[in-house]
């Protein structure tokens, strides 16, 4: 299938990203339908992929935007997202970024520390503006995912700790330019054990009760993103299980009357539709290992080097009997390795290879290390 779709790009120099827009559309439509059953608001997490053609598809379906930097807010606005559809999280928002978002009148700052709230108050007051804020609370819930993409444990830097809340609440009386409209949670990414979301719901319920005892009921509840995708067998599960995912929240979350529930999905919306296409530069036969040396490396797709992420690799050229290979990139780092001891059809110099499920946290992390050229993208419709 991918092989067929790529025929139109036979002259495209490698490496390049190839995005399957038809799979992207199907994924977005499924997510929209499933979220729509319960009136949930989905904000797309731009950090996963901020390419304009992808944002255009997302915008067309009425999703909002979840940003973690001033430039992401800028990109979302340029792409056409309405300011009142934009939320802004991030543990280290600079004054310039906060000012930019205040000027843009975004919907909500997901605030990650007491000091950040003080700064938003100060900057909003200086402009005579009012900022809507949600408290990003660190719920201390395990996401059962890789430790480098867990964010909701106390040892992680994200969010306000529960034990800080009692002292924090009275402060809002002296912060006239802040309007506290909700709570925000995000426990991690690539979550495939959905019990983590069940635990999150139970924790959110406890916290909502705690606030209610203090006569605070919020109009908005943002439960973040994190739904995982199938990296191992993408052809079997090309679309994440949105029905089960949203169903868990519907079943377990104690929504207050009129409360709007928001989600911030990134990976599950865009990962499966992206592939990194690369050419085999060299074969190298070691004593223990046969190396396939690609023209793409960690500079084009950093996830394997950054957190030992697995991506399925396919040889699009060869259908010879399989052999065992280590597939590596050209960068001068030993961690520049995509996969060790995998089976591929016998591979030769010049073969075309697809590194699958690379649509999220792939191209956005591209680096110029070794003064590499910026990788290009093509869109398969
Ligand atoms: N929201 C916040 C605050 C995040 O940090 C992230 C990413 O880690 C996301 C949403 C999106 O997560 P995912 O791509 O796993 O859905």
Tab-separated table of C-alpha atoms and ligand atoms in Angstrom:
chain	number	residue	atom	x	y	z
A	1	UNK	CA	0.000	0.000	0.000
A	2	UNK	CA	2.631	2.509	1.111
A	3	UNK	CA	4.842	1.262	-1.733
A	4	UNK	CA	2.077	2.045	-4.233
A	5	UNK	CA	1.414	5.466	-2.728
A	6	UNK	CA	5.120	6.349	-2.901
A	7	UNK	CA	5.400	5.666	-6.641
A	8	UNK	CA	4.431	9.263	-7.359
A	9	UNK	CA	7.457	10.390	-5.358
A	10	UNK	CA	10.131	8.208	-6.959
A	11	UNK	CA	12.206	11.290	-7.776
A	12	UNK	CA	11.995	12.690	-4.241
A	13	UNK	CA	15.465	12.735	-2.655
A	14	UNK	CA	15.663	10.721	0.559
A	15	UNK	CA	15.268	10.908	3.464
A	16	UNK	CA	11.785	12.424	3.615
A	17	UNK	CA	8.627	12.174	5.675
A	18	UNK	CA	5.575	10.817	3.860
A	19	UNK	CA	2.218	11.576	5.456
A	20	UNK	CA	-0.811	9.526	4.494
A	21	UNK	CA	-3.536	12.173	4.516
A	22	UNK	CA	-6.288	9.672	3.928
A	23	UNK	CA	-5.359	7.728	7.083
A	24	UNK	CA	-5.016	11.029	8.930
A	25	UNK	CA	-8.540	12.027	7.869
A	26	UNK	CA	-9.991	8.672	8.910
A	27	UNK	CA	-8.261	8.943	12.288
A	28	UNK	CA	-9.484	12.473	12.890
A	29	UNK	CA	-13.018	11.594	11.835
A	30	UNK	CA	-13.061	8.608	14.207
A	31	UNK	CA	-11.769	10.702	17.110
A	32	UNK	CA	-14.293	13.419	16.335
A	33	UNK	CA	-17.209	10.994	16.217
A	34	UNK	CA	-16.246	9.227	19.445
A	35	UNK	CA	-15.570	12.455	21.367
A	36	UNK	CA	-18.715	13.989	19.922
A	37	UNK	CA	-20.866	11.244	21.474
A	38	UNK	CA	-20.252	12.822	24.875
A	39	UNK	CA	-19.800	16.469	23.900
A	40	UNK	CA	-16.054	16.352	24.644
A	41	UNK	CA	-13.762	19.090	23.344
A	42	UNK	CA	-10.530	17.849	21.758
A	43	UNK	CA	-7.526	20.160	21.534
A	44	UNK	CA	-4.810	18.873	19.244
A	45	UNK	CA	-1.360	18.949	20.893
A	46	UNK	CA	0.759	20.814	18.336
A	47	UNK	CA	3.929	19.514	19.884
A	48	UNK	CA	3.321	16.185	18.155
A	49	UNK	CA	3.445	17.658	14.647
A	50	UNK	CA	2.934	21.261	13.579
A	51	UNK	CA	3.101	20.933	9.766
A	52	UNK	CA	0.628	23.237	8.048
A	53	UNK	CA	-1.182	20.612	5.884
A	54	UNK	CA	-1.740	18.505	8.995
A	55	UNK	CA	-2.975	21.450	11.030
A	56	UNK	CA	-5.348	22.316	8.190
A	57	UNK	CA	-7.003	18.866	8.397
A	58	UNK	CA	-7.287	19.165	12.168
A	59	UNK	CA	-8.712	22.663	12.034
A	60	UNK	CA	-11.256	21.591	9.425
A	61	UNK	CA	-12.701	19.120	11.910
A	62	UNK	CA	-13.216	21.743	14.572
A	63	UNK	CA	-10.589	20.631	17.083
A	64	UNK	CA	-8.916	23.242	19.278
A	65	UNK	CA	-5.171	23.616	19.840
A	66	UNK	CA	-3.003	22.685	22.815
A	67	UNK	CA	0.297	24.587	22.831
A	68	UNK	CA	3.395	24.442	25.004
A	69	UNK	CA	5.330	27.449	23.717
A	70	UNK	CA	4.674	30.961	22.464
A	71	UNK	CA	5.681	29.883	18.981
A	72	UNK	CA	3.179	27.032	19.063
A	73	UNK	CA	0.494	29.555	20.016
A	74	UNK	CA	1.670	31.695	17.080
A	75	UNK	CA	1.617	28.703	14.713
A	76	UNK	CA	-1.885	27.744	15.868
A	77	UNK	CA	-3.144	31.277	15.249
A	78	UNK	CA	-1.469	31.416	11.831
A	79	UNK	CA	-3.057	28.080	10.947
A	80	UNK	CA	-6.450	29.607	11.708
A	81	UNK	CA	-7.325	28.245	15.167
A	82	UNK	CA	-9.511	30.737	17.006
A	83	UNK	CA	-7.891	32.209	20.155
A	84	UNK	CA	-10.792	30.924	22.253
A	85	UNK	CA	-9.878	27.385	21.117
A	86	UNK	CA	-6.253	27.624	22.314
A	87	UNK	CA	-4.892	26.345	25.627
A	88	UNK	CA	-1.320	26.982	26.717
A	89	UNK	CA	0.545	24.605	29.055
A	90	UNK	CA	4.260	24.330	29.831
A	91	UNK	CA	6.322	24.322	32.979
A	92	UNK	CA	8.547	27.233	31.899
A	93	UNK	CA	6.519	29.879	30.090
A	94	UNK	CA	8.673	32.976	29.591
A	95	UNK	CA	7.325	36.491	30.231
A	96	UNK	CA	7.452	37.155	26.475
A	97	UNK	CA	5.418	34.027	25.768
A	98	UNK	CA	2.832	34.896	28.417
A	99	UNK	CA	2.558	38.440	27.070
A	100	UNK	CA	2.084	37.106	23.551
A	101	UNK	CA	-0.682	34.747	24.669
A	102	UNK	CA	-2.345	37.512	26.710
A	103	UNK	CA	-2.328	39.811	23.679
A	104	UNK	CA	-3.824	37.015	21.592
A	105	UNK	CA	-6.633	36.515	24.161
A	106	UNK	CA	-6.232	32.739	24.285
A	107	UNK	CA	-8.844	30.639	26.040
A	108	UNK	CA	-6.786	29.379	28.977
A	109	UNK	CA	-3.350	29.162	30.551
A	110	UNK	CA	-2.791	25.726	32.059
A	111	UNK	CA	-0.644	26.971	34.875
A	112	UNK	CA	2.042	24.714	36.286
A	113	UNK	CA	3.302	26.537	39.401
A	114	UNK	CA	2.334	29.071	42.034
A	115	UNK	CA	5.054	31.425	40.852
A	116	UNK	CA	3.810	31.209	37.265
A	117	UNK	CA	0.344	32.286	38.466
A	118	UNK	CA	1.906	35.301	40.196
A	119	UNK	CA	3.691	36.252	36.985
A	120	UNK	CA	0.573	35.866	34.814
A	121	UNK	CA	-1.302	38.064	37.308
A	122	UNK	CA	1.424	40.715	37.179
A	123	UNK	CA	1.674	40.720	33.386
A	124	UNK	CA	-2.100	40.687	32.888
A	125	UNK	CA	-2.516	43.560	35.364
A	126	UNK	CA	0.121	45.597	33.525
A	127	UNK	CA	-1.962	45.257	30.358
A	128	UNK	CA	-5.299	45.764	32.090
A	129	UNK	CA	-6.301	42.278	30.909
A	130	UNK	CA	-7.929	39.269	32.534
A	131	UNK	CA	-6.424	35.824	32.058
A	132	UNK	CA	-8.384	32.610	32.330
A	133	UNK	CA	-6.312	29.981	34.111
A	134	UNK	CA	-6.630	26.291	34.930
A	135	UNK	CA	-4.460	24.658	37.559
A	136	UNK	CA	-2.357	21.880	36.108
A	137	UNK	CA	-2.343	19.509	39.030
A	138	UNK	CA	0.198	16.736	39.374
A	139	UNK	CA	-2.169	13.923	40.359
A	140	UNK	CA	0.562	11.402	41.251
A	141	UNK	CA	-0.983	8.788	38.962
A	142	UNK	CA	1.234	6.234	37.222
A	143	UNK	CA	0.810	6.167	33.437
A	144	UNK	CA	2.489	2.736	33.101
A	145	UNK	CA	4.528	4.057	30.181
A	146	UNK	CA	8.226	4.677	29.515
A	147	UNK	CA	9.729	6.649	32.401
A	148	UNK	CA	10.886	9.401	30.062
A	149	UNK	CA	7.329	10.129	28.918
A	150	UNK	CA	5.613	9.890	32.294
A	151	UNK	CA	4.529	13.313	33.540
A	152	UNK	CA	2.000	12.801	36.332
A	153	UNK	CA	4.143	11.485	39.169
A	154	UNK	CA	5.388	13.651	42.012
A	155	UNK	CA	8.974	13.089	40.879
A	156	UNK	CA	8.133	14.752	37.532
A	157	UNK	CA	8.563	18.494	37.090
A	158	UNK	CA	5.058	19.067	35.754
A	159	UNK	CA	2.094	20.639	37.512
A	160	UNK	CA	1.212	21.936	40.954
A	161	UNK	CA	1.441	19.421	43.788
A	162	UNK	CA	-1.738	18.551	45.623
A	163	UNK	CA	-0.247	19.566	48.955
A	164	UNK	CA	0.271	23.119	47.648
A	165	UNK	CA	-3.415	23.676	46.883
A	166	UNK	CA	-4.678	24.612	50.362
A	167	UNK	CA	-2.266	27.512	50.588
A	168	UNK	CA	-2.739	28.496	46.979
A	169	UNK	CA	-6.498	28.993	46.868
A	170	UNK	CA	-6.767	32.113	49.084
A	171	UNK	CA	-4.219	33.803	46.815
A	172	UNK	CA	-6.819	34.149	44.089
A	173	UNK	CA	-8.433	36.840	46.244
A	174	UNK	CA	-5.352	38.998	45.680
A	175	UNK	CA	-5.027	38.098	42.003
A	176	UNK	CA	-7.882	40.118	40.494
A	177	UNK	CA	-6.684	39.645	36.927
A	178	UNK	CA	-6.835	35.850	37.059
A	179	UNK	CA	-10.029	33.925	36.537
A	180	UNK	CA	-9.744	30.348	37.755
A	181	UNK	CA	-11.909	28.344	35.349
A	182	UNK	CA	-10.727	24.780	35.648
A	183	UNK	CA	-8.387	21.949	36.467
A	184	UNK	CA	-5.899	20.371	34.111
A	185	UNK	CA	-4.136	16.996	34.178
A	186	UNK	CA	-1.779	15.195	31.833
A	187	UNK	CA	-0.184	12.019	33.147
A	188	UNK	CA	2.028	10.941	30.249
A	189	UNK	CA	2.228	9.773	26.689
A	190	UNK	CA	2.026	6.512	24.693
A	191	UNK	CA	-0.311	5.042	27.319
A	192	UNK	CA	-1.505	1.635	26.170
A	193	UNK	CA	-2.572	0.221	29.518
A	194	UNK	CA	-5.862	2.060	29.718
A	195	UNK	CA	-6.166	1.390	33.456
A	196	UNK	CA	-3.990	4.482	33.803
A	197	UNK	CA	-6.892	6.592	32.510
A	198	UNK	CA	-9.294	4.817	34.872
A	199	UNK	CA	-7.001	5.723	37.758
A	200	UNK	CA	-6.799	9.284	36.487
A	201	UNK	CA	-10.600	9.572	36.492
A	202	UNK	CA	-10.810	8.344	40.081
A	203	UNK	CA	-8.126	10.786	41.166
A	204	UNK	CA	-9.830	13.675	39.353
A	205	UNK	CA	-13.072	12.771	41.127
A	206	UNK	CA	-11.337	12.926	44.511
A	207	UNK	CA	-9.816	16.268	43.665
A	208	UNK	CA	-13.091	17.687	42.373
A	209	UNK	CA	-14.685	16.664	45.677
A	210	UNK	CA	-11.891	18.353	47.581
A	211	UNK	CA	-12.511	21.593	45.688
A	212	UNK	CA	-16.245	21.290	46.090
A	213	UNK	CA	-15.832	21.046	49.857
A	214	UNK	CA	-14.224	24.464	49.487
A	215	UNK	CA	-17.168	25.671	47.414
A	216	UNK	CA	-15.336	25.585	44.126
A	217	UNK	CA	-16.961	23.973	41.108
A	218	UNK	CA	-15.203	24.606	37.830
A	219	UNK	CA	-16.835	25.030	34.441
A	220	UNK	CA	-13.906	23.278	32.726
A	221	UNK	CA	-12.025	20.054	33.270
A	222	UNK	CA	-9.039	19.210	31.054
A	223	UNK	CA	-7.812	15.632	31.322
A	224	UNK	CA	-4.882	15.969	28.883
A	225	UNK	CA	-3.821	13.479	26.249
A	226	UNK	CA	-1.631	10.403	26.237
A	227	UNK	CA	-3.564	7.760	24.324
A	228	UNK	CA	-1.015	5.383	22.789
A	229	UNK	CA	-0.765	3.848	19.321
A	230	UNK	CA	0.329	0.442	18.034
A	231	UNK	CA	3.965	0.847	16.963
A	232	UNK	CA	4.557	-2.912	16.615
A	233	UNK	CA	1.747	-3.893	14.222
A	234	UNK	CA	0.538	-0.633	12.682
A	235	UNK	CA	-1.222	-2.401	9.813
A	236	UNK	CA	-3.449	-4.283	12.288
A	237	UNK	CA	-4.362	-1.213	14.335
A	238	UNK	CA	-3.930	1.842	12.146
A	239	UNK	CA	-6.371	3.862	14.245
A	240	UNK	CA	-6.184	4.123	18.035
A	241	UNK	CA	-9.096	2.844	20.075
A	242	UNK	CA	-10.851	6.167	20.627
A	243	UNK	CA	-14.165	4.486	21.474
A	244	UNK	CA	-12.763	2.678	24.522
A	245	UNK	CA	-10.666	5.680	25.528
A	246	UNK	CA	-13.468	8.265	25.596
A	247	UNK	CA	-15.822	5.599	26.990
A	248	UNK	CA	-13.631	5.284	30.098
A	249	UNK	CA	-14.026	8.976	30.885
A	250	UNK	CA	-17.751	8.846	30.236
A	251	UNK	CA	-18.092	5.882	32.575
A	252	UNK	CA	-15.831	7.007	35.398
A	253	UNK	CA	-15.507	10.770	35.473
A	254	UNK	CA	-17.930	12.553	37.819
A	255	UNK	CA	-18.734	15.432	35.565
A	256	UNK	CA	-20.457	18.359	37.265
A	257	UNK	CA	-23.629	19.681	35.595
A	258	UNK	CA	-22.706	21.870	32.640
A	259	UNK	CA	-19.016	21.123	33.028
A	260	UNK	CA	-17.075	20.999	29.752
A	261	UNK	CA	-14.502	18.191	29.491
A	262	UNK	CA	-11.420	18.869	27.373
A	263	UNK	CA	-8.791	16.496	25.975
A	264	UNK	CA	-5.360	17.216	24.538
A	265	UNK	CA	-4.474	14.446	22.133
A	266	UNK	CA	-1.332	14.503	20.024
A	267	UNK	CA	0.219	11.155	19.190
A	268	UNK	CA	-2.997	9.172	18.697
A	269	UNK	CA	-4.195	11.675	16.100
A	270	UNK	CA	-1.091	11.936	13.926
A	271	UNK	CA	1.490	9.194	14.638
A	272	UNK	CA	0.146	6.411	12.369
A	273	UNK	CA	-0.136	8.601	9.280
A	274	UNK	CA	3.578	9.511	9.185
A	275	UNK	CA	6.450	7.417	7.777
A	276	UNK	CA	10.096	8.326	7.483
A	277	UNK	CA	11.353	7.124	4.100
A	278	UNK	CA	15.045	6.473	3.797
A	279	UNK	CA	17.519	4.821	1.442
A	280	UNK	CA	20.113	2.211	2.369
A	281	UNK	CA	23.530	3.811	1.915
A	282	UNK	CA	25.699	0.891	2.905
A	283	UNK	CA	25.641	-2.663	4.173
A	284	UNK	CA	28.323	-3.574	6.648
A	285	UNK	CA	28.907	-7.116	7.782
A	286	UNK	CA	30.448	-7.319	11.230
A	287	UNK	CA	31.466	-10.428	13.116
A	288	UNK	CA	28.355	-10.417	15.247
A	289	UNK	CA	26.049	-8.049	13.450
A	290	UNK	CA	24.985	-7.076	9.973
A	291	UNK	CA	24.445	-3.334	9.788
A	292	UNK	CA	22.029	-1.564	7.474
A	293	UNK	CA	23.265	2.029	7.276
A	294	UNK	CA	20.488	4.430	6.279
A	295	UNK	CA	20.605	7.997	5.000
A	296	UNK	CA	18.182	8.982	7.803
A	297	UNK	CA	19.384	9.150	11.372
A	298	UNK	CA	18.566	10.424	14.830
A	299	UNK	CA	18.587	13.933	13.367
A	300	UNK	CA	15.435	13.068	11.404
A	301	UNK	CA	13.795	10.795	13.992
A	302	UNK	CA	15.115	11.176	17.498
A	303	UNK	CA	12.698	8.965	19.438
A	304	UNK	CA	14.750	5.751	19.359
A	305	UNK	CA	17.891	7.559	20.544
A	306	UNK	CA	15.982	9.685	23.063
A	307	UNK	CA	13.926	7.037	24.790
A	308	UNK	CA	14.601	3.711	23.119
A	309	UNK	CA	11.342	4.014	21.209
A	310	UNK	CA	10.426	1.205	18.841
A	311	UNK	CA	9.372	1.912	15.248
A	312	UNK	CA	8.569	-0.859	12.833
A	313	UNK	CA	10.939	-0.838	9.848
A	314	UNK	CA	9.991	-2.167	6.417
A	315	UNK	CA	12.125	-2.742	3.370
A	316	UNK	CA	9.982	-1.442	0.498
A	317	UNK	CA	12.281	-2.766	-2.233
A	318	UNK	CA	13.286	-6.310	-1.348
A	319	UNK	CA	11.171	-9.421	-0.938
A	320	UNK	CA	14.100	-11.810	-0.517
A	321	UNK	CA	14.236	-14.215	2.457
A	322	UNK	CA	14.749	-12.513	5.817
A	323	UNK	CA	18.043	-11.886	7.602
A	324	UNK	CA	18.857	-10.284	10.924
A	325	UNK	CA	20.127	-6.690	10.965
A	326	UNK	CA	20.878	-3.696	13.139
A	327	UNK	CA	19.440	-0.654	11.366
A	328	UNK	CA	21.451	2.485	12.045
A	329	UNK	CA	21.778	6.061	10.812
A	330	UNK	CA	24.766	8.032	9.519
A	331	UNK	CA	25.210	10.320	12.544
A	332	UNK	CA	28.437	10.189	14.553
A	333	UNK	CA	26.827	8.840	17.729
A	334	UNK	CA	26.479	5.240	18.821
A	335	UNK	CA	22.905	5.916	19.940
A	336	UNK	CA	22.052	6.671	16.307
A	337	UNK	CA	20.409	3.302	15.957
A	338	UNK	CA	16.787	2.689	14.920
A	339	UNK	CA	16.518	-0.989	15.771
A	340	UNK	CA	18.738	-3.877	16.823
A	341	UNK	CA	18.560	-7.491	15.670
A	342	UNK	CA	15.442	-7.162	13.531
A	343	UNK	CA	14.391	-9.376	10.670
A	344	UNK	CA	14.222	-7.750	7.252
A	345	UNK	CA	14.179	-9.202	3.749
A	346	UNK	CA	17.781	-9.451	2.566
A	347	UNK	CA	18.772	-5.837	2.131
A	348	UNK	CA	21.127	-4.116	-0.322
A	349	UNK	CA	22.562	-0.676	-0.976
A	350	UNK	CA	19.900	1.482	-2.639
A	351	UNK	CA	16.862	-0.260	-1.096
A	352	UNK	CA	14.073	2.003	0.121
A	353	UNK	CA	13.057	1.621	3.746
A	354	UNK	CA	10.031	2.937	5.656
A	355	UNK	CA	10.226	3.717	9.343
A	356	UNK	CA	6.595	3.485	10.345
A	357	UNK	CA	4.330	5.378	12.740
A	358	UNK	CA	6.573	8.422	12.749
A	359	UNK	CA	3.935	11.141	12.381
A	360	UNK	CA	4.142	12.259	16.019
A	361	UNK	CA	7.248	13.535	17.796
A	362	UNK	CA	9.231	12.855	14.617
A	363	UNK	CA	9.616	15.804	12.303
A	364	UNK	CA	9.038	18.293	15.138
A	365	UNK	CA	12.207	17.053	16.840
A	366	UNK	CA	14.442	17.303	13.755
A	367	UNK	CA	17.896	18.650	14.527
A	368	UNK	CA	20.712	20.076	12.430
A	369	UNK	CA	23.363	18.155	14.328
A	370	UNK	CA	26.284	17.235	12.042
A	371	UNK	CA	24.973	20.198	9.975
A	372	UNK	CA	22.375	17.968	8.381
A	373	UNK	CA	19.984	19.322	5.762
A	374	UNK	CA	16.422	19.810	6.958
A	375	UNK	CA	14.304	16.779	6.043
A	376	UNK	CA	11.440	17.394	3.593
A	377	UNK	CA	7.837	16.197	3.784
A	378	UNK	CA	5.465	14.900	1.127
A	379	UNK	CA	1.737	14.320	1.466
A	380	UNK	CA	0.019	11.240	0.067
A	381	UNK	CA	-3.679	11.766	-0.461
B	1	LIG	N1	-0.820	17.843	26.832
B	1	LIG	C1	0.359	18.080	27.422
B	1	LIG	C2	0.429	19.069	28.511
B	1	LIG	C3	1.512	17.361	27.026
B	1	LIG	O1	2.685	17.581	27.617
B	1	LIG	C4	1.384	16.400	25.976
B	1	LIG	C5	2.551	15.601	25.547
B	1	LIG	O2	3.275	15.015	26.274
B	1	LIG	C6	0.148	16.223	25.370
B	1	LIG	C7	-0.937	16.958	25.822
B	1	LIG	C8	-0.061	15.267	24.234
B	1	LIG	O3	0.213	13.991	24.593
B	1	LIG	P1	-0.012	12.770	23.571
B	1	LIG	O4	0.715	13.121	22.322
B	1	LIG	O5	0.564	11.618	24.262
B	1	LIG	O6	-1.491	12.648	23.354
